[in-house]
mmCIF file of C-alpha atoms in Angstrom:
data_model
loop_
_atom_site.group_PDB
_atom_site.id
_atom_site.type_symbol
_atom_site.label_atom_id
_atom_site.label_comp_id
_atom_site.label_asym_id
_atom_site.label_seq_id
_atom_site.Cartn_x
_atom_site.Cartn_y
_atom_site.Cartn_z
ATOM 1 C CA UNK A 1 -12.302 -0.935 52.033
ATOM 2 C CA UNK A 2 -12.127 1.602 55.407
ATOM 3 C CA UNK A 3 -14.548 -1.036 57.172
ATOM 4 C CA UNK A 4 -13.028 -3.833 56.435
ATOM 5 C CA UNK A 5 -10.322 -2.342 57.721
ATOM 6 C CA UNK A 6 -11.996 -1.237 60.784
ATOM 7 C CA UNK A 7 -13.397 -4.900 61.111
ATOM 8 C CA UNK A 8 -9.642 -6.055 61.854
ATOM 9 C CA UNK A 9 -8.772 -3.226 64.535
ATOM 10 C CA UNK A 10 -11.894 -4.103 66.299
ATOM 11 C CA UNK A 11 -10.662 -8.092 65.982
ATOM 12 C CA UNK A 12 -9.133 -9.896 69.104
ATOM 13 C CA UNK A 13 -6.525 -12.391 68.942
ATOM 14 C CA UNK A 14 -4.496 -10.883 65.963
ATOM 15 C CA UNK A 15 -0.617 -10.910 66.264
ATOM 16 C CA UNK A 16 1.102 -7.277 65.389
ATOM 17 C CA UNK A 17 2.266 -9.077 62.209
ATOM 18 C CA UNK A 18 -0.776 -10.782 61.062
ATOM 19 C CA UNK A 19 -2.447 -7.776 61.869
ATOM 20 C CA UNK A 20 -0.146 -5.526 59.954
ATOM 21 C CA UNK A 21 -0.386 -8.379 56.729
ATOM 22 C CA UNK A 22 -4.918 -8.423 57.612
ATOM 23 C CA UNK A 23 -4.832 -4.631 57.105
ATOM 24 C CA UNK A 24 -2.640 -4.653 53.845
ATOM 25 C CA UNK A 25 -4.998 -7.042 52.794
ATOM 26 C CA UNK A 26 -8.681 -5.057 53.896
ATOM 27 C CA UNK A 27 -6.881 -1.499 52.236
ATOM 28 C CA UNK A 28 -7.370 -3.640 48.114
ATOM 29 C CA UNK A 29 -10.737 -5.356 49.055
ATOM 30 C CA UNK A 30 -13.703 -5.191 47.644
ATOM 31 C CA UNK A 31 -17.133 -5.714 48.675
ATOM 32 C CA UNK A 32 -17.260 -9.785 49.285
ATOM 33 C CA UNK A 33 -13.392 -9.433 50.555
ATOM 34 C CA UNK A 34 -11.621 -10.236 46.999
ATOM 35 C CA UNK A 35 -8.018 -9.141 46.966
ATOM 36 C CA UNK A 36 -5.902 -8.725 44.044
ATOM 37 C CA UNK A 37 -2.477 -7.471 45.072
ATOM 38 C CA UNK A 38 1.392 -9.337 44.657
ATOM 39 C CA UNK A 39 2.593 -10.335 47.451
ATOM 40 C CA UNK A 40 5.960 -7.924 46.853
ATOM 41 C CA UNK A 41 2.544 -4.960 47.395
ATOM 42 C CA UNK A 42 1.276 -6.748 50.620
ATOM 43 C CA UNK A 43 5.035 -6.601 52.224
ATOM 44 C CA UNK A 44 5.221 -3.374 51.184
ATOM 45 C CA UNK A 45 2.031 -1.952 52.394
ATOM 46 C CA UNK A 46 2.306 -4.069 55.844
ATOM 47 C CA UNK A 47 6.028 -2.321 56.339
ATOM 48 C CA UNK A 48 7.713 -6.123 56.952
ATOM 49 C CA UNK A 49 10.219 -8.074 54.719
ATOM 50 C CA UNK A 50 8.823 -10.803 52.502
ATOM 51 C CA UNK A 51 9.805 -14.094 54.869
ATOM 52 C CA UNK A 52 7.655 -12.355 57.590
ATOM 53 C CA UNK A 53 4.654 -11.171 55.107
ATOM 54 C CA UNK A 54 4.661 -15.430 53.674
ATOM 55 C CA UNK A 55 4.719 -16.013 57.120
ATOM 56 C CA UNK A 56 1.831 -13.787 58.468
ATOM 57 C CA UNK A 57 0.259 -15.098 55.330
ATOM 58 C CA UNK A 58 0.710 -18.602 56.098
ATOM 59 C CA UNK A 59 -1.298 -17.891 59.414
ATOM 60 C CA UNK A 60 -3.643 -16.181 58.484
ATOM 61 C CA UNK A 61 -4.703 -19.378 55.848
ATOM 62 C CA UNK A 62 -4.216 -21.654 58.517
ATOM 63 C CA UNK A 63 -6.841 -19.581 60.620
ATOM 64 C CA UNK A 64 -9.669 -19.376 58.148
ATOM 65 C CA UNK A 65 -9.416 -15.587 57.669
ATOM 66 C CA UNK A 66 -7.264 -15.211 54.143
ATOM 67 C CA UNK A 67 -7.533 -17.465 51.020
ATOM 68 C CA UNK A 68 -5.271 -17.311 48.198
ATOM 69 C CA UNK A 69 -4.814 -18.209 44.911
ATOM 70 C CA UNK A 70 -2.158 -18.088 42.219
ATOM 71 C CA UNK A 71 -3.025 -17.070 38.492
ATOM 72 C CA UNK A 72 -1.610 -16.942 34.886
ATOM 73 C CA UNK A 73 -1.889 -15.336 32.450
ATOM 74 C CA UNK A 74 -3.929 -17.021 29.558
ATOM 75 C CA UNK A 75 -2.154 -15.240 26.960
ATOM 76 C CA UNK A 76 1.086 -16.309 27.679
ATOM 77 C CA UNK A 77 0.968 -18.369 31.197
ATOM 78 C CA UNK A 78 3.241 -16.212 33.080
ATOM 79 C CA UNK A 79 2.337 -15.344 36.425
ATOM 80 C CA UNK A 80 0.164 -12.583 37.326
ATOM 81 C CA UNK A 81 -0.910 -11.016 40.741
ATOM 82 C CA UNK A 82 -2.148 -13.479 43.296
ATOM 83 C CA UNK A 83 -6.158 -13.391 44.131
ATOM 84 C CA UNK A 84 -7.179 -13.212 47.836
ATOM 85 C CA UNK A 85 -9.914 -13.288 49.838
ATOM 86 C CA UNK A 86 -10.358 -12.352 53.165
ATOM 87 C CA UNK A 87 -13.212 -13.845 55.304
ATOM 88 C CA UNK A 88 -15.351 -10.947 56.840
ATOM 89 C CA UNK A 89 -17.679 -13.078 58.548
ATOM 90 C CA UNK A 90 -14.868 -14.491 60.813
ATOM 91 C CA UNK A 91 -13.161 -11.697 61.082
ATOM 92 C CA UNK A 92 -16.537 -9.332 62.006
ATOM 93 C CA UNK A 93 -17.255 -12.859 65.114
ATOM 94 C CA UNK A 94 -13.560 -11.702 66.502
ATOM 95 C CA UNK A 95 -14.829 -8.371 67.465
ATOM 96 C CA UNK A 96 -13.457 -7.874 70.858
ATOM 97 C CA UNK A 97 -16.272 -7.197 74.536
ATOM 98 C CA UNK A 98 -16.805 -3.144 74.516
ATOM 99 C CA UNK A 99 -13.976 -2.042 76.834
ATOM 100 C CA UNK A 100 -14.933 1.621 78.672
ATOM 101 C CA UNK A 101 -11.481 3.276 78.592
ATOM 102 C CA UNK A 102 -12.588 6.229 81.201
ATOM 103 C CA UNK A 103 -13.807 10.002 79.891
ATOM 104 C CA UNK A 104 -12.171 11.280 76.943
ATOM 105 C CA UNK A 105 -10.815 14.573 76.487
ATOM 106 C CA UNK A 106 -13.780 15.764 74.797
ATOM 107 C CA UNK A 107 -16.399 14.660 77.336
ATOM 108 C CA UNK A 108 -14.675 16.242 79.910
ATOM 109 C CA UNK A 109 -14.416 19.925 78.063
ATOM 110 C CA UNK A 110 -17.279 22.266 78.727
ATOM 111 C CA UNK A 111 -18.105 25.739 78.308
ATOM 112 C CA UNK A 112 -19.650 28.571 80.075
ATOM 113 C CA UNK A 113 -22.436 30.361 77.944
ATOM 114 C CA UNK A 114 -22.077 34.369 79.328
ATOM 115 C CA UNK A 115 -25.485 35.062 80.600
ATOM 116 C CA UNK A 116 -26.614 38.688 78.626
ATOM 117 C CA UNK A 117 -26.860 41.328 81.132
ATOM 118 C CA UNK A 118 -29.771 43.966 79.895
ATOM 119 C CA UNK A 119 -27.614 47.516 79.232
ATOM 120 C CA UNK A 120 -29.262 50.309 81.773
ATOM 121 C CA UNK A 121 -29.755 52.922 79.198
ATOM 122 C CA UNK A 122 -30.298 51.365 75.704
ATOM 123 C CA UNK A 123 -28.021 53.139 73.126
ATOM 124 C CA UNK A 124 -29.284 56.368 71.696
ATOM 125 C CA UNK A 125 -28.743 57.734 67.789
ATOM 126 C CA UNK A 126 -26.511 60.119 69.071
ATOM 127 C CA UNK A 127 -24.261 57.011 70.549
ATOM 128 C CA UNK A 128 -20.909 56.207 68.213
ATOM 129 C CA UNK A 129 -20.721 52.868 67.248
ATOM 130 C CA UNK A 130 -18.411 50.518 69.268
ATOM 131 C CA UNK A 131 -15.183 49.901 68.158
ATOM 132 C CA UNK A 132 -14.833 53.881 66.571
ATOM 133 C CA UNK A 133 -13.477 56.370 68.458
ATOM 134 C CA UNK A 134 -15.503 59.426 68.721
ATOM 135 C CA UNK A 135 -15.067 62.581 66.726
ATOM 136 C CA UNK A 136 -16.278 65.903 67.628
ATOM 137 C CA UNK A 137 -17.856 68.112 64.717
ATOM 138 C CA UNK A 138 -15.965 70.639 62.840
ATOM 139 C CA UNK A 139 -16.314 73.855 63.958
ATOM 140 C CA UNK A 140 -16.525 75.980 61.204
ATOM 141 C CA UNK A 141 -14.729 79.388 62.204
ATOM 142 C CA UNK A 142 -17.317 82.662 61.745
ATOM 143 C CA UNK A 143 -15.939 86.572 61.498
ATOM 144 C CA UNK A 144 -16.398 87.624 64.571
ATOM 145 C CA UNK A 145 -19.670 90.157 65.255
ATOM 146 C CA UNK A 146 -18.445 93.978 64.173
ATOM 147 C CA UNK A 147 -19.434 96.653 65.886
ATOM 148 C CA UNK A 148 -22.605 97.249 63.680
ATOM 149 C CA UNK A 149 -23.774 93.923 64.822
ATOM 150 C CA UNK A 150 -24.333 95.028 68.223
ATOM 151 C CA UNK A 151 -21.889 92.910 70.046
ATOM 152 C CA UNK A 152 -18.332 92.062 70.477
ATOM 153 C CA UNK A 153 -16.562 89.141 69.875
ATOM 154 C CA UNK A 154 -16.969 86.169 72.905
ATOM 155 C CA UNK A 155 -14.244 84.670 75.050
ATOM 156 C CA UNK A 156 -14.241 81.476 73.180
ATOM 157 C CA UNK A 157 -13.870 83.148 70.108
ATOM 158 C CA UNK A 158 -10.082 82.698 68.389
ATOM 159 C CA UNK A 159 -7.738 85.935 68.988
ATOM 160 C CA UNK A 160 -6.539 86.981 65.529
ATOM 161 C CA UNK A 161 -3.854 89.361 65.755
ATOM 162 C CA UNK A 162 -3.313 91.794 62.452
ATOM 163 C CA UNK A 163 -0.345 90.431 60.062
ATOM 164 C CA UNK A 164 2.179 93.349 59.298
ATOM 165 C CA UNK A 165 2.328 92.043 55.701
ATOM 166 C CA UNK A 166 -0.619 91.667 53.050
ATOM 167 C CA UNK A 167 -1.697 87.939 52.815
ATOM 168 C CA UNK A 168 -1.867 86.501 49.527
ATOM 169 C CA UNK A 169 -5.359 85.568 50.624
ATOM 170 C CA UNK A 170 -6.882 88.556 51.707
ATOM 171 C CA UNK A 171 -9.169 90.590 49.615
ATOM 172 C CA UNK A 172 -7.371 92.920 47.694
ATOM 173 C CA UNK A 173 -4.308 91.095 47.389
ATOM 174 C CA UNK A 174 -6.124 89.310 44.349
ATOM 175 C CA UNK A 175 -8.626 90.265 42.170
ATOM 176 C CA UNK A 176 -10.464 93.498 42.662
ATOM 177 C CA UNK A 177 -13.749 91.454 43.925
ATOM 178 C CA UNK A 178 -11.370 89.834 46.688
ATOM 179 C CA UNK A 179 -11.409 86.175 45.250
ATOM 180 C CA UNK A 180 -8.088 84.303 44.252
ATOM 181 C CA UNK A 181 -7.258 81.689 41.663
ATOM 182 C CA UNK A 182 -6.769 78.791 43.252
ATOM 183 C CA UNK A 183 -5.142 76.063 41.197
ATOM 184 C CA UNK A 184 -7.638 72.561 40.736
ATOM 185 C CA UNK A 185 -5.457 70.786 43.166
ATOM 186 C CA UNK A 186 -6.187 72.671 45.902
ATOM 187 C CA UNK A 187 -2.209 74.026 46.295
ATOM 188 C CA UNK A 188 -0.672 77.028 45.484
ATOM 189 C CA UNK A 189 2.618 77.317 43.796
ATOM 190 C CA UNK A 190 5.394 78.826 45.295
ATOM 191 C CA UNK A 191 7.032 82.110 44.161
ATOM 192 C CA UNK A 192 10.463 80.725 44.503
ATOM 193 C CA UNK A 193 10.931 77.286 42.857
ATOM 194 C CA UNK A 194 12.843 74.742 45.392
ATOM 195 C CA UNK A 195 16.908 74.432 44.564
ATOM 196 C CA UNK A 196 17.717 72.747 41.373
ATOM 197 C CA UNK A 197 14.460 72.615 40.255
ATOM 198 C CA UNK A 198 14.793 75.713 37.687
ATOM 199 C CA UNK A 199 18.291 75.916 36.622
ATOM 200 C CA UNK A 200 19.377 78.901 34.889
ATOM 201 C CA UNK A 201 20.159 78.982 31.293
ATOM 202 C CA UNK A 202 23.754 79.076 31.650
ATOM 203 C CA UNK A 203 23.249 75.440 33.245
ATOM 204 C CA UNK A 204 21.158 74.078 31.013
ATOM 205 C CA UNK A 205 23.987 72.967 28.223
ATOM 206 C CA UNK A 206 26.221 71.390 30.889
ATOM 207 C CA UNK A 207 23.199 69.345 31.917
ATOM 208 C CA UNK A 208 22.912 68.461 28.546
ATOM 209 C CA UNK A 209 26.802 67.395 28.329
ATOM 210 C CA UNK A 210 26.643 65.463 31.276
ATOM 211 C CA UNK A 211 23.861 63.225 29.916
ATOM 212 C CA UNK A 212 25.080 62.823 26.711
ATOM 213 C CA UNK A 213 28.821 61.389 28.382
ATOM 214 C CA UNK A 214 26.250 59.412 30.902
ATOM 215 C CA UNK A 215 24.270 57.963 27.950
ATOM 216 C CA UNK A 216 27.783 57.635 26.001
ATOM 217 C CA UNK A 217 29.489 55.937 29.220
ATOM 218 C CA UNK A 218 26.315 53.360 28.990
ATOM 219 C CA UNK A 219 27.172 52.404 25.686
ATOM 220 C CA UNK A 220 31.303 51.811 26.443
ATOM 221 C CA UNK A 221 29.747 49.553 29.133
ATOM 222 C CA UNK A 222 27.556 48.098 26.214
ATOM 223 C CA UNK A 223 31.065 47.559 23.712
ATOM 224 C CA UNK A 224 32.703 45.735 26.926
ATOM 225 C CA UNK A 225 29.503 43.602 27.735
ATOM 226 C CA UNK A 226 29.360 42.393 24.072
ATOM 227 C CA UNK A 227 32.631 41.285 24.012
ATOM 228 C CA UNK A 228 32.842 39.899 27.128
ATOM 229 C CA UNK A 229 30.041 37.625 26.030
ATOM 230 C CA UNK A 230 27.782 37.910 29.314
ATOM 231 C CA UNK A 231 26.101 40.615 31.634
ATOM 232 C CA UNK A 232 28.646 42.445 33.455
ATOM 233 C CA UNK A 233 28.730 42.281 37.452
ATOM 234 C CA UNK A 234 26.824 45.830 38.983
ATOM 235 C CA UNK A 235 30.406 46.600 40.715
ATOM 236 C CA UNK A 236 31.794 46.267 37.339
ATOM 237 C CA UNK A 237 29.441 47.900 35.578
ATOM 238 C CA UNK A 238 29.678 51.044 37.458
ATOM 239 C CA UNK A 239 33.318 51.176 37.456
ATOM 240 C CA UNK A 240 33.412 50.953 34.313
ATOM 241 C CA UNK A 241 30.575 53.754 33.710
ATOM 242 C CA UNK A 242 32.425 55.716 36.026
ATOM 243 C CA UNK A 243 35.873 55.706 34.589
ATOM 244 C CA UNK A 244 34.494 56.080 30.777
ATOM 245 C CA UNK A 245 32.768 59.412 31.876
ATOM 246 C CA UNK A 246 35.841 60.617 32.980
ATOM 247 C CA UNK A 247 37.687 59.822 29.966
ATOM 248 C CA UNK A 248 35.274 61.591 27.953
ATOM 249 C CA UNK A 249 35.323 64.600 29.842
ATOM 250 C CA UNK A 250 38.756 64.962 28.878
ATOM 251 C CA UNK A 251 37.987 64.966 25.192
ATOM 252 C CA UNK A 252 38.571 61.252 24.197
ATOM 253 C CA UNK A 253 36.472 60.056 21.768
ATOM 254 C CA UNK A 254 33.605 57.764 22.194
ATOM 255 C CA UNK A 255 34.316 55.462 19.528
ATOM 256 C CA UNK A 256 37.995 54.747 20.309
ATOM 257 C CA UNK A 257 36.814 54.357 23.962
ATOM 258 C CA UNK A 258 34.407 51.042 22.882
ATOM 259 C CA UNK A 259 37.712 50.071 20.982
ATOM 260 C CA UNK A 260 39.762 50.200 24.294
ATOM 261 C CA UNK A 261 36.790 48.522 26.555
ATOM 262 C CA UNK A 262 36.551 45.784 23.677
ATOM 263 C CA UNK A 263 39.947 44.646 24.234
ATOM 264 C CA UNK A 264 39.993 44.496 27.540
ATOM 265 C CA UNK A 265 36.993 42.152 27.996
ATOM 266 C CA UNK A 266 39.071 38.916 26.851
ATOM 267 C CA UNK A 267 41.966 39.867 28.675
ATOM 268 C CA UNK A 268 39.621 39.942 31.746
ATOM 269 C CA UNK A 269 40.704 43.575 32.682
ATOM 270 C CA UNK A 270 38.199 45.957 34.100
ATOM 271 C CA UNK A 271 40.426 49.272 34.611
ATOM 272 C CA UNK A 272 39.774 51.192 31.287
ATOM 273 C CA UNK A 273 41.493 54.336 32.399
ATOM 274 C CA UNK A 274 44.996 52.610 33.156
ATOM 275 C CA UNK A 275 44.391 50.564 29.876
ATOM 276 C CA UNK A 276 43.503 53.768 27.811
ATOM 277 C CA UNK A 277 46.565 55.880 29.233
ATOM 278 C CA UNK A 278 48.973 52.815 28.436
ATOM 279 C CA UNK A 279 46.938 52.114 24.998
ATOM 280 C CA UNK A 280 49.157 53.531 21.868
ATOM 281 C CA UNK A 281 46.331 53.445 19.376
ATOM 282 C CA UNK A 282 45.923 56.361 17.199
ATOM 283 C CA UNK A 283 43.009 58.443 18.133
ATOM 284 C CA UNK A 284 40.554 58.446 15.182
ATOM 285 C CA UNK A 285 40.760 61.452 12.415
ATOM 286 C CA UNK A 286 37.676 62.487 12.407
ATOM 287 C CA UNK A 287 38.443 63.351 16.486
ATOM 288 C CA UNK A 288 41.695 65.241 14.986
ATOM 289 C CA UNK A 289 39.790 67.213 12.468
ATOM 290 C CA UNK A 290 37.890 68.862 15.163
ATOM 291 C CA UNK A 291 41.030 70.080 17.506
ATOM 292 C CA UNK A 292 42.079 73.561 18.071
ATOM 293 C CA UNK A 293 43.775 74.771 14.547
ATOM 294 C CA UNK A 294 47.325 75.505 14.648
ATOM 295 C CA UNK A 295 47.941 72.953 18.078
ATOM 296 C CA UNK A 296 51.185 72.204 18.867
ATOM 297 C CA UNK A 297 52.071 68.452 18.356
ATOM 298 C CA UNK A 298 52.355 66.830 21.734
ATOM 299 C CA UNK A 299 55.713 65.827 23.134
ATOM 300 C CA UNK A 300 54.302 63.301 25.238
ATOM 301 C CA UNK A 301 55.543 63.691 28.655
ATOM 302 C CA UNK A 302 53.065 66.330 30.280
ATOM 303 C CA UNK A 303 50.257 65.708 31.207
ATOM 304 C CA UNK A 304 51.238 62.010 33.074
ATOM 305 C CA UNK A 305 51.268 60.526 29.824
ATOM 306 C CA UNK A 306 47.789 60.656 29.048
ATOM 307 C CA UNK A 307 46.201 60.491 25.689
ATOM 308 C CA UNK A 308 43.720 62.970 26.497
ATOM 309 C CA UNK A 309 46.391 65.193 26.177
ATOM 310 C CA UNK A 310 46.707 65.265 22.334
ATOM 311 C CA UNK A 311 43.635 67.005 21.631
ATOM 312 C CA UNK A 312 43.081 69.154 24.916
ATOM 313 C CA UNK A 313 46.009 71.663 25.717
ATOM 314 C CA UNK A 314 44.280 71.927 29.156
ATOM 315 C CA UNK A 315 45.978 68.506 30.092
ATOM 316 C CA UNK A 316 49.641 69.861 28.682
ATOM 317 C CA UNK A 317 50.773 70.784 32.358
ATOM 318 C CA UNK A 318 53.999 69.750 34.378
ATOM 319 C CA UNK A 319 52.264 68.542 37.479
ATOM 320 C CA UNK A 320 48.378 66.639 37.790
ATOM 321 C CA UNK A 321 45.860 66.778 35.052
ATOM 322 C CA UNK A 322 44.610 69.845 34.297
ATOM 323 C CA UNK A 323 47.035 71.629 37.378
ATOM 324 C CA UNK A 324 50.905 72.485 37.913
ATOM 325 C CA UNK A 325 52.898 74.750 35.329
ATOM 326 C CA UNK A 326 52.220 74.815 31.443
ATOM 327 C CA UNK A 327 54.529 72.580 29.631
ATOM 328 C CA UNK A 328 57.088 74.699 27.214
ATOM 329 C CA UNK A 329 57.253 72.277 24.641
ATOM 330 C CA UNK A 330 53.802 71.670 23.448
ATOM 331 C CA UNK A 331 51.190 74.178 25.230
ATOM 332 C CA UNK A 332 49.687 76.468 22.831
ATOM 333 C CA UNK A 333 50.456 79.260 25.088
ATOM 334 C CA UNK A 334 53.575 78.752 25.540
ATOM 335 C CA UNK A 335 55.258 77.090 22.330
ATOM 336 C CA UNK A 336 53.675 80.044 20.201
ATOM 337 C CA UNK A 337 55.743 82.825 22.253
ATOM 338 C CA UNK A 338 58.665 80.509 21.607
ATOM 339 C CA UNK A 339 58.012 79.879 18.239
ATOM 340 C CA UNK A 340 57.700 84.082 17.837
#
């Protein structure tokens, strides 16, 4: 118990360690001072090694202030956790003189109450609150006083200088009665749309084609990922993306593209256009059906060897893809004025 406890720091003529072994004792007693703790606990608890705690605890019997008693189990016999006692009448008759140990912190702090000082003029209605800053009201701007009124227009009125070109907003700009729609929002749309906003029609289908190879990049990405058998890194990913757009762009099929990215994945490759320019797999028929009727067969050595070249005669050139002189052998162009 905490005053039991207390009852041994206010003791005199404890050692450190029988001190230490009292306190162990006083933190498992009970009202009349009964202890039932092993002694393996007590050590523990008083932070010593078990030849000191037996022989604090030896003391401490010797002095009258801790009984102890061994028990057994009656089940069995073996041996249970001792039973103590610690004698709080002798140990309350140790309490040591009062000792004054000088001020303490705390007596010595003090504080200074601020005496109110009454405010000369007591705030008015028309006073802001503290801790707002002060706004001054709107001023709603007026047409200024026509000549029919009787008066000009004040120095303090604003100067508004004619526009040259009809606002949207005057009257008669609108509706015959002067009034303009205003949209519920409180904005009006712009004549002229901002950049890329509105594409033309002419764009629209090569908007279209450049999601669909996005969308059809994402699932190459997807083929690769499967057979890899985990998520692929982001740099991977988008190199991947990246060169699988590109390939379909130049007319290779999507379906022979997963092929390519699927074999790669074991191999631990992650450069799909080197792999599909080296790759000798036929392209699929169904990607053959749909070529140019009447295309020359290609040689094979335009073009930089790539297999885009089979199906697109725009890659059946002498120098880079899609540049340099048209190839004699197999352009369409070229191999037809030969062949006449």
């Amino acid at each position: 118990m905490i005053q039991h406890m207390n009852l041994v720091f206010q003791a005199d003529g404890l050692s450190v360690g029988e001190g230490a072994f009292l306190l162990a004792c006083c933190n498992h007693t009970d009202a009349k001072g009964y202890v039932i703790a092993s002694m393996q606990q007590l050590a523990d608890e008083a932070h010593m090694k078990m030849t000191a705690a037996k022989s604090n605890k030896q003391r401490l019997i010797q002095r009258g202030l801790l009984a102890s008693s061994e028990r057994y189990s009656p089940k069995n016999g073996a041996r249970i956790a001792d039973l103590y006692r610690v004698n709080l009448d002798l140990l309350a008759s140790m309490k040591r003189a009062r000792t004054d140990y000088g001020p303490t912190l705390v007596e010595e702090l003090t504080f200074n109450v601020p005496r109110e000082t009454p405010r000369s003029n007591p705030p008015s209605d028309s006073d802001p609150p503290q801790g707002r800053i002060p706004t001054h009201p709107r001023r709603i701007p007026t047409d200024p006083p026509s000549e029919s009124d009787g008066g000009a227009g004040s120095d303090s009125d604003p100067l508004l200088l004619p526009s040259t070109t009809p606002s949207s907003l005057s009257p008669g700009s609108g509706d015959v009665d002067g009034s303009v729609d205003v949209p519920p929002d409180g904005e009006r749309e712009d004549e002229a749309s901002p950049e890329g906003q509105n594409p033309s029609e002419a764009e629209l289908p090569q908007q279209r084609e450049r999601t669909g190879q996005k969308a059809a990049g994402e699932r190459v990405v997807a083929a690769y990922a499967e057979a890899l058998g985990r998520p692929v890194l982001n740099g991977t990913r988008a190199k991947l993306e990246r060169q699988a757009v590109e390939l379909l762009a130049q007319g290779l099929p999507e379906a022979w593209l997963c092929d390519r990215a699927r074999e790669m994945a074991p191999r631990g490759w992650s450069n799909l256009a080197q792999h599909a320019e080296r790759c000798t797999a036929p392209l699929p028929s169904e990607v053959s059906s749909r070529s140019r009727p009447g295309l020359p067969e290609w040689c094979g050595e335009c073009g930089q060897g790539t297999p885009a070249a089979r199906l697109n005669p725009r890659f059946r050139t002498l120098g880079e893809l899609g540049s340099g002189e048209k190839c004699p052998r197999c352009h369409p162009d070229l191999a037809t004025l030969a062949g006449a």
